[in-house]
Coordinates of C-alpha atoms in Angstrom, one line a residue:
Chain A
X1 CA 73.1 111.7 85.2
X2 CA 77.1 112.4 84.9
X3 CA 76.7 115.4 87.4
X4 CA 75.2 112.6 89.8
X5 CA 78.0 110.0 88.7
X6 CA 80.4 112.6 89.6
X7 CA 78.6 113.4 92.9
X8 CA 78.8 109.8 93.8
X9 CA 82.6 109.6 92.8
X10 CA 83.7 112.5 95.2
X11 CA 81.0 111.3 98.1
X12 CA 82.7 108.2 97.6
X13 CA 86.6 109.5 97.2
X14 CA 85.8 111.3 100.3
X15 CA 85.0 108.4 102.3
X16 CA 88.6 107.2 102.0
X17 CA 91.0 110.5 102.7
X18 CA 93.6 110.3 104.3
X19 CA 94.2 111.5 108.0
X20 CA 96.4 114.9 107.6
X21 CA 99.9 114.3 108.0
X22 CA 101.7 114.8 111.1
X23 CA 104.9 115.5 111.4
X24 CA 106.7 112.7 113.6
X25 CA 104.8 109.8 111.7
X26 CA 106.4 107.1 109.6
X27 CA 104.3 105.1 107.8
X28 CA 106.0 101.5 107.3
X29 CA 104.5 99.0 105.0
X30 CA 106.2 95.5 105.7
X31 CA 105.7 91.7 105.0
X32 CA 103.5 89.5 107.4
X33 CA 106.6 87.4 108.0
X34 CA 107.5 90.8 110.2
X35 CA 104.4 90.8 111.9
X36 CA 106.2 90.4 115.8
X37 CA 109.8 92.1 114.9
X38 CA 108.9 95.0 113.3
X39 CA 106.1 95.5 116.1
X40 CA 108.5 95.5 118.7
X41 CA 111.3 97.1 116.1
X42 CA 108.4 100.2 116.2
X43 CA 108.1 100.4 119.6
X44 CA 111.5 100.4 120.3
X45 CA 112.3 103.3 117.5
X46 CA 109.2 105.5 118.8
X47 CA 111.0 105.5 122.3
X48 CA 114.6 106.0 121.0
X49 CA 112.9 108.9 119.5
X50 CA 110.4 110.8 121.3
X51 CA 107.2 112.2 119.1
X52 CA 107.8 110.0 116.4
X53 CA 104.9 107.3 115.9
X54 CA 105.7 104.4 113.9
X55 CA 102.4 103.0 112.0
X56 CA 103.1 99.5 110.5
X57 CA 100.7 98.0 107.6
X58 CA 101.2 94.4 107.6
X59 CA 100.3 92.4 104.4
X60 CA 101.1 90.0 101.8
X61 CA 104.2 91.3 99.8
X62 CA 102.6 91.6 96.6
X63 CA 99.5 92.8 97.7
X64 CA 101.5 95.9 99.6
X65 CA 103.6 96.3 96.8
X66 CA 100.8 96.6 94.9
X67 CA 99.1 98.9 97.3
X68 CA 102.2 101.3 96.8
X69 CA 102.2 101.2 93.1
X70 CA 98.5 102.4 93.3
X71 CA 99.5 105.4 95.7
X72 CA 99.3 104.0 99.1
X73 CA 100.7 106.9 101.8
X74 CA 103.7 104.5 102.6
X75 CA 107.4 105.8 104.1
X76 CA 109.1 102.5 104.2
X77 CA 109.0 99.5 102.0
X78 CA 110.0 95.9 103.7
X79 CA 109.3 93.4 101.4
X80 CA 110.0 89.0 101.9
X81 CA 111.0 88.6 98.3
X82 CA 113.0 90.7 96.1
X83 CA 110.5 90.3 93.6
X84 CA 107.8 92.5 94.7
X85 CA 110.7 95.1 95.8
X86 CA 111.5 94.8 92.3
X87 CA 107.9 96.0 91.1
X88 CA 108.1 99.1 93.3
X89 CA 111.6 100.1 92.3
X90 CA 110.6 99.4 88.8
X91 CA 107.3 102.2 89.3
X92 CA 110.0 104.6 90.5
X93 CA 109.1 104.4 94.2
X94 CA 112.1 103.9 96.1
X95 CA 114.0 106.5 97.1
X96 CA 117.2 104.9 97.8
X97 CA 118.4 101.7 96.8
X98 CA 117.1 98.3 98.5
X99 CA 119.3 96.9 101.0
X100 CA 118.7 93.0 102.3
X101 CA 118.5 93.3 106.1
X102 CA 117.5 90.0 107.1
X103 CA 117.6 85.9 105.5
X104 CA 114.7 83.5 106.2
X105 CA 115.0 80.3 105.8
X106 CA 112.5 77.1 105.3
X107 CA 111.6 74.4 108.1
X108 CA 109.7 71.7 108.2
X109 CA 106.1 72.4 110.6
X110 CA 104.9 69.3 112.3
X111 CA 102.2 69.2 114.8
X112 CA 103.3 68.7 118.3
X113 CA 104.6 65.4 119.5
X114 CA 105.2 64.8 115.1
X115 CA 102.2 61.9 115.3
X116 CA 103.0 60.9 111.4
X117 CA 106.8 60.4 112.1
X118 CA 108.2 63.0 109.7
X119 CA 111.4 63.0 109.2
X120 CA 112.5 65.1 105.8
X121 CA 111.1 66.1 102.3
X122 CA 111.3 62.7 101.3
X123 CA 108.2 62.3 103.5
X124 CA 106.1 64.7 101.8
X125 CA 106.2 62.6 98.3
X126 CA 103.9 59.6 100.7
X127 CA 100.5 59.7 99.6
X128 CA 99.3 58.8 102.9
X129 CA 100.6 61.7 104.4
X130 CA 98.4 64.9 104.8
X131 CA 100.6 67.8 103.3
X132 CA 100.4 72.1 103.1
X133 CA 102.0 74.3 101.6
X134 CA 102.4 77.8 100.0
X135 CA 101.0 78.2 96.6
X136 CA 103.4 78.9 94.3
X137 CA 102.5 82.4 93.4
X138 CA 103.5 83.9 97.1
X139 CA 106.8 83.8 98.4
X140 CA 107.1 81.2 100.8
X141 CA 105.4 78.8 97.7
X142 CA 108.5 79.8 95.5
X143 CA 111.6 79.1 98.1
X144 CA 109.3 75.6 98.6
X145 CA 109.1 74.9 94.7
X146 CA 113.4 75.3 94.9
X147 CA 113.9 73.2 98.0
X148 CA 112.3 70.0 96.6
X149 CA 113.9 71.1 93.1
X150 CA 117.0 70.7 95.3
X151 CA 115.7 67.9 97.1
X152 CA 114.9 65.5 94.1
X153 CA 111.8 65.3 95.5
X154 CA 107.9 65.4 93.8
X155 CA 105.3 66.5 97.2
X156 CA 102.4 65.6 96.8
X157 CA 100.2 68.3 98.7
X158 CA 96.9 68.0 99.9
X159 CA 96.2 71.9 99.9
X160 CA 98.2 75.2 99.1
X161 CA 97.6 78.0 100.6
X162 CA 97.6 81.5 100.5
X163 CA 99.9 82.8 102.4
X164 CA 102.6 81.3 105.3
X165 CA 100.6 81.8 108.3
X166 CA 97.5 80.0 106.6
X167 CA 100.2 76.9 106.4
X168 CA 101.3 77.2 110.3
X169 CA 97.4 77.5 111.2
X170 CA 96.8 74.3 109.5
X171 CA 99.7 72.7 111.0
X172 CA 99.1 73.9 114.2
X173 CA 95.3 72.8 114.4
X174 CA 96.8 69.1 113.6
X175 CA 95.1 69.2 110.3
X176 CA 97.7 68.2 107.7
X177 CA 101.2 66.1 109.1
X178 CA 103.1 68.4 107.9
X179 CA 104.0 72.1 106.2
X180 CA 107.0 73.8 104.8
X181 CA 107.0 77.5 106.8
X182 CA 110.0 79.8 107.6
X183 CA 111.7 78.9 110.6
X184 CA 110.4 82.2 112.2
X185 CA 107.3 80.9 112.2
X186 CA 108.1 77.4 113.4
X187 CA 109.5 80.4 116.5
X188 CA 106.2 82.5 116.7
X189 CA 104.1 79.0 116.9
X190 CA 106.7 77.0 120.0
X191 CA 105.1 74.5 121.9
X192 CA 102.2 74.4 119.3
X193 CA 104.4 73.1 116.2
X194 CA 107.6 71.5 116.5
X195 CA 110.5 72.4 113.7
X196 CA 113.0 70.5 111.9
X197 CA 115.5 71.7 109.8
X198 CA 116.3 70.0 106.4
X199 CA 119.9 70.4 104.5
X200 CA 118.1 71.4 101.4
X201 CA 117.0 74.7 102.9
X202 CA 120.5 75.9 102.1
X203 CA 119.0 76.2 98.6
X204 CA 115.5 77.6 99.1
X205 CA 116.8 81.5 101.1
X206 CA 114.4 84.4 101.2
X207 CA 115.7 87.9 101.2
X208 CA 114.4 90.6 102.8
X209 CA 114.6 93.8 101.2
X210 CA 113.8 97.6 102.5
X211 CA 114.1 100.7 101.7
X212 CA 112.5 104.2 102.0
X213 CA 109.9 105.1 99.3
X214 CA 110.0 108.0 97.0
X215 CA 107.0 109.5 97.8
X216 CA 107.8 109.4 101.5
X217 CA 105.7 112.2 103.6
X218 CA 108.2 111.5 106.1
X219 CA 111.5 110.9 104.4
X220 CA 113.9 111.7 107.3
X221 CA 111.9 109.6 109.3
X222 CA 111.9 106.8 106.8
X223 CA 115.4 106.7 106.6
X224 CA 116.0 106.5 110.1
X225 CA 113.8 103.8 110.8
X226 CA 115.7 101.8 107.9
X227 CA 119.0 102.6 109.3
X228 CA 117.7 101.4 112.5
X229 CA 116.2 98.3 111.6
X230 CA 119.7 97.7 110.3
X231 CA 121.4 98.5 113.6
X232 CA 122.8 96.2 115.8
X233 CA 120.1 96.7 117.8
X234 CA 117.6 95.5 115.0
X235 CA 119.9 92.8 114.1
X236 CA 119.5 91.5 117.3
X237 CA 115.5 91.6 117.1
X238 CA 115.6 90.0 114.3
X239 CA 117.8 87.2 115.2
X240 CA 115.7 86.0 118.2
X241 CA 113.2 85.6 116.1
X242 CA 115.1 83.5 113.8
X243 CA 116.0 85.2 111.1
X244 CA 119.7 85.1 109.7
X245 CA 121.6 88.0 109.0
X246 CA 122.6 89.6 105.6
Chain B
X1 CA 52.9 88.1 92.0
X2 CA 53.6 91.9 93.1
X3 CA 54.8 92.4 89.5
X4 CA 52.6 94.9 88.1
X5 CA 53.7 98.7 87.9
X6 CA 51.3 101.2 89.2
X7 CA 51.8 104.9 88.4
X8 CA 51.2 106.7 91.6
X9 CA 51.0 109.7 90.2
X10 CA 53.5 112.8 90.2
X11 CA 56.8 113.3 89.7
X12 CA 59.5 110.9 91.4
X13 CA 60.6 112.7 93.8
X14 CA 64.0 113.9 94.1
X15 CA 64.6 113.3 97.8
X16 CA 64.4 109.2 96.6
X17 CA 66.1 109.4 93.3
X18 CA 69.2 111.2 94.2
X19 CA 70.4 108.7 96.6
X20 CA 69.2 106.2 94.6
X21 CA 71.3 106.8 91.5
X22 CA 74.3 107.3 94.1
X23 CA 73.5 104.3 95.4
X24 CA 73.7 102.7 92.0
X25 CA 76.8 104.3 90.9
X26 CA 78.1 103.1 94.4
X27 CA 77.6 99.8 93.4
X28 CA 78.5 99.7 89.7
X29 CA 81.2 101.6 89.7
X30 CA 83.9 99.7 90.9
X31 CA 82.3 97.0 87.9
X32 CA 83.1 99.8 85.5
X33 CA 86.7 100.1 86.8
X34 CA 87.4 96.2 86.3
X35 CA 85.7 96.1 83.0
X36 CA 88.2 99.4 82.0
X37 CA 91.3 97.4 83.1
X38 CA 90.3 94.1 81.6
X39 CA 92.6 93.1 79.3
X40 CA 90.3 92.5 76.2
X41 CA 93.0 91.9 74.0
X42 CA 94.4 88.7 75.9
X43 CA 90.8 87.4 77.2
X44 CA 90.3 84.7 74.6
X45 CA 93.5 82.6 75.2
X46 CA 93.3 83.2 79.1
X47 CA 89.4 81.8 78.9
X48 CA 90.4 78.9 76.9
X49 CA 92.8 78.1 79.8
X50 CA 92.6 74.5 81.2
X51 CA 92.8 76.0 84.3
X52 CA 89.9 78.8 84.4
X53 CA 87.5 76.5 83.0
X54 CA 87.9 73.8 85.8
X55 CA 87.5 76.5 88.6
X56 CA 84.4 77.8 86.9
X57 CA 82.9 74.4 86.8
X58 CA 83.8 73.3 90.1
X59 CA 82.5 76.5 91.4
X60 CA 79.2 76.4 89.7
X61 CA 78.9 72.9 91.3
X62 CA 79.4 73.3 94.8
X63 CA 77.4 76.4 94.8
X64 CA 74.7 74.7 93.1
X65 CA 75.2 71.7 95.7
X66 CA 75.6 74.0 98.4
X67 CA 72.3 76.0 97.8
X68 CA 70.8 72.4 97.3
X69 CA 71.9 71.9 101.1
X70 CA 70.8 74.9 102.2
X71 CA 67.2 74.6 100.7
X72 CA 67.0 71.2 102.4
X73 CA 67.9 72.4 106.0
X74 CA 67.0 75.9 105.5
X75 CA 63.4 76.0 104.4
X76 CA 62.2 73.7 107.2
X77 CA 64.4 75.7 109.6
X78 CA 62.6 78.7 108.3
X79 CA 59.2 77.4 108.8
X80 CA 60.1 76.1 112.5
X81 CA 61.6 79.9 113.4
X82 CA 58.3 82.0 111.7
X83 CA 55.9 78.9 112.9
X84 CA 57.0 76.6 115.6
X85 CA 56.3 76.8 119.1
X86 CA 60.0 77.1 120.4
X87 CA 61.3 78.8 123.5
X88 CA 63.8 81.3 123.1
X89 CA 62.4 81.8 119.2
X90 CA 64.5 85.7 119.2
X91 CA 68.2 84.4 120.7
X92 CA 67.3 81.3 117.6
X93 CA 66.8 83.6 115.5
X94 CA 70.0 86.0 116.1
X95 CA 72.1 82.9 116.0
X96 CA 70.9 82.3 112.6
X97 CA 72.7 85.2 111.4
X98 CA 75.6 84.5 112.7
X99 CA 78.0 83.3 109.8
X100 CA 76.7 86.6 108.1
X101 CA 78.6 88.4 110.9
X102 CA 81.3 85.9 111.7
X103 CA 84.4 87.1 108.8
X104 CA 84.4 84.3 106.8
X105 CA 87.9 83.2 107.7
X106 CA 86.9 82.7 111.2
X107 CA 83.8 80.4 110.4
X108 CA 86.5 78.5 108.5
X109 CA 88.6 78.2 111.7
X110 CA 85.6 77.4 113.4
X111 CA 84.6 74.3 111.2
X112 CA 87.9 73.0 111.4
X113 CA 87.1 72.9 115.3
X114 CA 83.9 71.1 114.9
X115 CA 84.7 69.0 111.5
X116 CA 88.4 68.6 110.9
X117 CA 90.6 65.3 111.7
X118 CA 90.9 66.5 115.2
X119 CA 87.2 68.2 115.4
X120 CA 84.8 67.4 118.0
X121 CA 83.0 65.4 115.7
X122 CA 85.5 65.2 112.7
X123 CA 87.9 62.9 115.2
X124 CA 84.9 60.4 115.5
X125 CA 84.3 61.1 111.2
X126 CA 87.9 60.0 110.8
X127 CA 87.8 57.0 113.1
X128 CA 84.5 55.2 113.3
X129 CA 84.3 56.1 108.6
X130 CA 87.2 56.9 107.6
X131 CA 85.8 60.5 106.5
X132 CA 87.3 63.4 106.6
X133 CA 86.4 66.2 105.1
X134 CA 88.7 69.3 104.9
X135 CA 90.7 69.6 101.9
X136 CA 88.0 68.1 99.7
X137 CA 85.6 68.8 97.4
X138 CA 82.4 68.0 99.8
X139 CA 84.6 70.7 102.2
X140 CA 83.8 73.2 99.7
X141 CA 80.2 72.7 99.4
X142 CA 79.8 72.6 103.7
X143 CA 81.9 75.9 103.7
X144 CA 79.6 77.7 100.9
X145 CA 76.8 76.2 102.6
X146 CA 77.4 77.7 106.2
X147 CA 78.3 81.0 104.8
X148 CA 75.2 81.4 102.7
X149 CA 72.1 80.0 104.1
X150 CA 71.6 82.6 106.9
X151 CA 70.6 84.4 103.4
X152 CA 67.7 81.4 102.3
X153 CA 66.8 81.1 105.9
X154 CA 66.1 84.9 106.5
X155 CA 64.3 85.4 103.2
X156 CA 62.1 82.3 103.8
X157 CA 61.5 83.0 107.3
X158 CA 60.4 87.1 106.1
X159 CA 58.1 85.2 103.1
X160 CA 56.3 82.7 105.4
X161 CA 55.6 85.8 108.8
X162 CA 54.2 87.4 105.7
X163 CA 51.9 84.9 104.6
X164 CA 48.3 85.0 105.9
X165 CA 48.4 82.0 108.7
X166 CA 44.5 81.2 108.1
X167 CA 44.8 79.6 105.3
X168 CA 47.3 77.0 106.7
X169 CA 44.2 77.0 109.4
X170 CA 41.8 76.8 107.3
X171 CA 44.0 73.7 105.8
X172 CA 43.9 71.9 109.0
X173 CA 39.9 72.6 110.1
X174 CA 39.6 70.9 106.2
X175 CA 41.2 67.3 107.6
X176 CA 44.6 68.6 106.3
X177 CA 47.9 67.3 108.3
X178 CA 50.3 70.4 109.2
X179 CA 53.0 68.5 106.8
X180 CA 50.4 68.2 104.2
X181 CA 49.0 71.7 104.2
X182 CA 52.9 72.5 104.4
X183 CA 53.5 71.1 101.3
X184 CA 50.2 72.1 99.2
X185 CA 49.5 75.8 101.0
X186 CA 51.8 77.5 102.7
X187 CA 55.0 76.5 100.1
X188 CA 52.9 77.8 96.8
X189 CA 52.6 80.9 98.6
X190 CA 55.9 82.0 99.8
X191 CA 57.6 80.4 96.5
X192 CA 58.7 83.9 95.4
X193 CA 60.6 84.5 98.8
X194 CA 62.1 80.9 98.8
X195 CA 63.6 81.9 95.1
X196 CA 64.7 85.0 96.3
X197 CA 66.3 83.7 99.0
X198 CA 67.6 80.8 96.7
X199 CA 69.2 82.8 93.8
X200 CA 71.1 85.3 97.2
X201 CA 72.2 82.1 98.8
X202 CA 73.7 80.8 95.2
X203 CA 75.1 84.2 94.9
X204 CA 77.2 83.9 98.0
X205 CA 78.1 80.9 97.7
X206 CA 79.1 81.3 94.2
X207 CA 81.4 84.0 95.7
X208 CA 82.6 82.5 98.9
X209 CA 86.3 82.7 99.5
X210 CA 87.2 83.0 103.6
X211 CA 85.6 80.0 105.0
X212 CA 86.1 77.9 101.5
X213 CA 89.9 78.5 101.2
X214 CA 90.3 78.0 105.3
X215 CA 88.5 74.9 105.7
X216 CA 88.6 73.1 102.0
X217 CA 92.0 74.2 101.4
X218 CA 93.1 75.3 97.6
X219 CA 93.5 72.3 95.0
X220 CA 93.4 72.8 91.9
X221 CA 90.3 70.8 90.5
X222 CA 89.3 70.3 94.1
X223 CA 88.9 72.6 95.7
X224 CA 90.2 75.7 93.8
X225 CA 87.3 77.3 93.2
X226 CA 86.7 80.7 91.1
X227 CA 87.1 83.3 94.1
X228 CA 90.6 81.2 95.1
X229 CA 91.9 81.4 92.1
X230 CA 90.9 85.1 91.2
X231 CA 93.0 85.5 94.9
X232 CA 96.3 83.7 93.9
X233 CA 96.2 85.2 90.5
X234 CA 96.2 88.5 92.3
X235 CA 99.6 87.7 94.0
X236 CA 101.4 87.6 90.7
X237 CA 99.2 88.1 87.3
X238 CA 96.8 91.1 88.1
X239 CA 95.3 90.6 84.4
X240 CA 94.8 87.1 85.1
X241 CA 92.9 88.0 88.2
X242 CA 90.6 90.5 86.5
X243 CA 90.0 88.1 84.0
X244 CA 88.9 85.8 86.2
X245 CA 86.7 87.7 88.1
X246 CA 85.3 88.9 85.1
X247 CA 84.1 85.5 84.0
X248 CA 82.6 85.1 87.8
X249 CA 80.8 88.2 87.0
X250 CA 79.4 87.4 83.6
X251 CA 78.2 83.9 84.4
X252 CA 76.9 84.9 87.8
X253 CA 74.6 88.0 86.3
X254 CA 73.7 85.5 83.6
X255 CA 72.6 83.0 86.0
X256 CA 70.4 85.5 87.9
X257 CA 69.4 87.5 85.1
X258 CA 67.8 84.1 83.4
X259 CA 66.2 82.6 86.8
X260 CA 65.0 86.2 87.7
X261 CA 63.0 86.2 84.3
X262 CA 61.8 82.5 84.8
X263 CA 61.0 82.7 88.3
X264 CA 60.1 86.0 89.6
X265 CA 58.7 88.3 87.1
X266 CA 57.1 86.0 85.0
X267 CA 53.5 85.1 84.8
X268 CA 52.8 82.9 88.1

């Protein structure tokens, strides 16, 4: 019955190997928020340098972080909240120190055309009006919770969701008046969701911190995809999009 | 019932039990992991938890509610797939099994369309009743529901093909109405496939996350149900999420342990 057990274990273990390494790859394991910049960031590094192939995992910080801590075959961390850097640094799997290379920053989502009037935070403490937003245990539910700590103000949501895209998807469909996203998002979803900006945003900041990972197959690889996202070149990138810089 | 154990004589033979007991220690032992990494020591005080206990009940309810849904629609639409006269009775059937296909997430979306505030028929909802139904409780149950009655609907419709049509013939050369002999033939005879199908379509409801957290939201004591909150846990309290799901686990074996002895091996 063990032998068997065992059998089952490697028949198992061997459905889920790894593809061999290959030289010129760089594995990069980065935040949904990153979803269009660091495609197009990847792109433009494999063409800057010929052979390399950039292969990004996009995720749920914590859930990557997570994912690393457990072994994942990652070269570069990028993380939206210093938090779940924190974890990996703590397991020992950054091989250089985390730098912040890019700021997001809250907005206000409101279907097209803003059919319930919204105008601020102030809005979201109406009962009448249909509200989303992060749950508190992901990032984008945390830099809400300090905005309206900022703002004075209690919301009162109708649903909060996993993760910041779930939000914008709500928004966008016209199903709630109103969602607290990251402005690069309000970007991704133009025409579809309108933004506004609220002073109290000031307060509520994400950081974005990367860095190459200890057990990096490719660690000259990682590091150069790190410096570059850190280039002008990536600065730029990540500005249209709407991030702000470090 | 088919419950009696015949010895065919022989050994088992190997060619069936080896993949069988892989098979099993497929499926358990990822269970094995999350009962290793439970954190026993903390389990009492999480349980006690206002929280945990108010997603366990509201998730015991809508799945109860939602299998209740399903068994209303789902039994007759079995009956009209394996019985009635319809044109086009394959394409019906394939479209059946659709939400067991569709990711979850996507049927979600795909409600929203049909029955949010701006849904082809939610808009009317909203206007002519003043209904709406995402991001409530009553969401849930519709999400569970779509998700898991493809399982009721297939089991049903495999239970009544089975049954011997003759005596539902024999029914109606007796005076009987097809409703009637409905009712008092064919339904005693497939009962064993319509709880089967029943305790699967609990089952996935019970566990239903893409299509509940998309269309219903996550409220707590709304619509956070266990599978939600075993999610958000995830993102910041691993142990809390293990936890969790090992309460889902214990009550849902529990549930289908005890129906399993009342309804299908015992004496019909």
């Amino acid at each position: 019955m063990r032998a068997l057990a065992l059998v089952a274990l490697v028949v198992v273990a061997g459905c889920g190997t790894a593809e061999p390494t290959t030289g010129g790859q760089v594995t990069v394991f980065a935040a949904a928020s990153l979803t269009e910049t660091f495609t197009r960031l990847g792109e433009e590094f494999e063409s800057a340098n010929p052979g390399v192939d950039v292969v990004v995992n996009f995720g749920g910080s914590s859930g990557l972080a997570q994912q690393i801590g457990q072994g994942a075959p990652a070269d570069v961390f990028a993380s939206a909240s210093p938090a779940n850097m924190e974890q990996v640094v703590d397991g020992g799997g950054t091989a250089a120190e985390p730098v912040t290379f890019a700021r997001n920053r809250l907005e206000i989502a409101v279907p097209a055309g803003n059919p319930a009037g919204i105008t601020g935070l102030a809005d979201f403490a109406h009962a009448d009006a249909r509200i989303a937003l992060c749950a508190e245990q992901v990032p984008c539910g945390a830099a809400a919770k300090r905005a309206f700590e900022a703002a004075g103000v209690t919301p009162r949501p109708d649903t909060l969701e996993q993760d910041v895209k779930a939000v914008l998807t709500k928004v966008r469909l016209g199903e709630v008046d109103a969602g607290l996203v990251y402005r690069t998002d309000v970007r991704s979803a133009a025409g579809r969701v309108e933004g506004l900006a609220f002073p109290e945003a000031d307060r509520a900041v994400n950081d974005y911190p990367i860095a190459p990972l200890a057990k990096a197959r490719n660690a000259a690889g990682a590091r150069a995809f790190v410096d570059f996202v850190r280039s002008d070149r990536g600065r730029a990138v990540l500005a249209e999009a709407g991030f702000d810089a470090p | 019932m088919t419950t009696t154990r015949r010895r065919t004589g022989g050994r088992l033979p190997v060619a069936l039990v080896v993949p069988a007991v892989v098979g099993l220690a497929f499926l358990l032992v990822p269970l094995v992991g999350l009962l290793v990494r439970a954190p026993w020591g903390t389990l009492p005080t999480r349980l006690l938890s206002p929280s945990v206990g108010e997603a366990l009940r509201l998730s015991l309810v809508c799945a109860s509610l939602a299998t209740v849904v399903c068994l209303v629609l789902g039994v007759p639409l079995a009956w009209l797939l394996a019985r009635g006269d319809v044109p086009g009775r394959g394409v019906l059937r394939a479209l059946v099994t659709v939400p067991l296909v569709l990711p979850p997430v996507v049927g979600g979306v795909a409600l929203l369309f049909v029955l949010g505030r701006r849904g082809l028929v939610g808009q009317y909802l909203d206007a002519w009743f003043g209904v709406s139904l995402p991001f409530t409780t009553a969401g849930v149950v519709l999400a569970e529901a779509f998700v898991a009655m493809p399982f009721l609907v297939i089991s049903v419709e495999g239970a009544l093909r089975a049954a011997d049509p003759r005596y539902e013939e024999a029914a109606a050369t007796l005076g009987a109405s097809r409703w009637l002999a409905f009712r008092r033939v064919t339904l005693p005879s497939i009962l064993p496939g319509v709880v089967a199908g029943t305790v699967l379509c609990w089952a996935r409801a019970l566990g239903e996350f893409g299509a509940t957290i998309t269309f219903a939201g996550n409220f707590p004591g709304e619509t956070t149900t266990m599978p939600l909150a075993v999610y958000l846990a995830l993102e910041t309290d691993p142990d809390a999420a293990i936890v969790l799901s090992v309460v889902l686990l214990l009550v849902s074996v529990g549930v289908l342990a005890a129906l399993r002895d009342r309804w299908i091996s015992g004496p019909s």
